[in-house]
Amino acid sequence: MAATSTDKLEAGTVSSYDRKSEIKAFDDSKTGVQGLVENGVTKVPLMFYCENSNLNDGVTSASNSKISIPIIDLTGIHDDPILRDHVVGKVRYACEKWGFFQVINHGIPTHVLDEMIKGTCRFHHQDAKARKEYYTRKVSRKVAYLSYYTLFEDPSADWRDTLAFSLAPHPPEAEEFPAVCRFVIIVILLLLLSALAHVRT
């Protein structure tokens, strides 16, 4: 990775910085942000900087301070077909307009959710060689470890690593999930499938 001064970037005087090469080297390492940390990076690499952004622009404006993630409440969906249809509509809207949503009253115990977080941490903290087996930016892979899919297209990289699962139309086989978090992933999927069994069009 290029070791260029961020002061020069902020001053607009970096002329020899090759962003594409830095992104390619990052992607080729197949170790993500966790790999940067493991290799002792002491400064955030330039590829993560967004040159033309002002973090204060509109951050506290009235229009965006009231934005909230769509919340899908599964309470009573098994007993009330009208409510079920309403929830299906909310899920459809959230998927089409937001791309994500939060589910509440799904019936998954807190200790299982906590174990999912621990399992994800175990994945990211295991040896880089083990993580590399799952590294890809191909959307066709059912289990993928990556920084994020649009790494080469976005104006600045995101400081994150992702462990992603593609569950539709056909979920991965059990052995495709990483061993360090396989059991809890399967438990959560079974609980979610049970909770959502009646939420279909």
Coordinates of C-alpha atoms in Angstrom, one line a residue, residues 23 36 79 83 115 124 146 168 176 188:
I23 CA -7.2 -0.6 -3.9
L36 CA -4.4 -3.9 7.7
D79 CA -52.9 -15.4 13.7
L83 CA -51.8 -8.2 9.6
E115 CA -23.8 -15.8 20.0
H124 CA -13.0 -12.0 11.7
L146 CA -15.0 -9.1 1.6
A168 CA -32.3 -17.0 -1.8
E176 CA -20.4 -24.0 3.2
I188 CA -30.7 -18.4 13.5

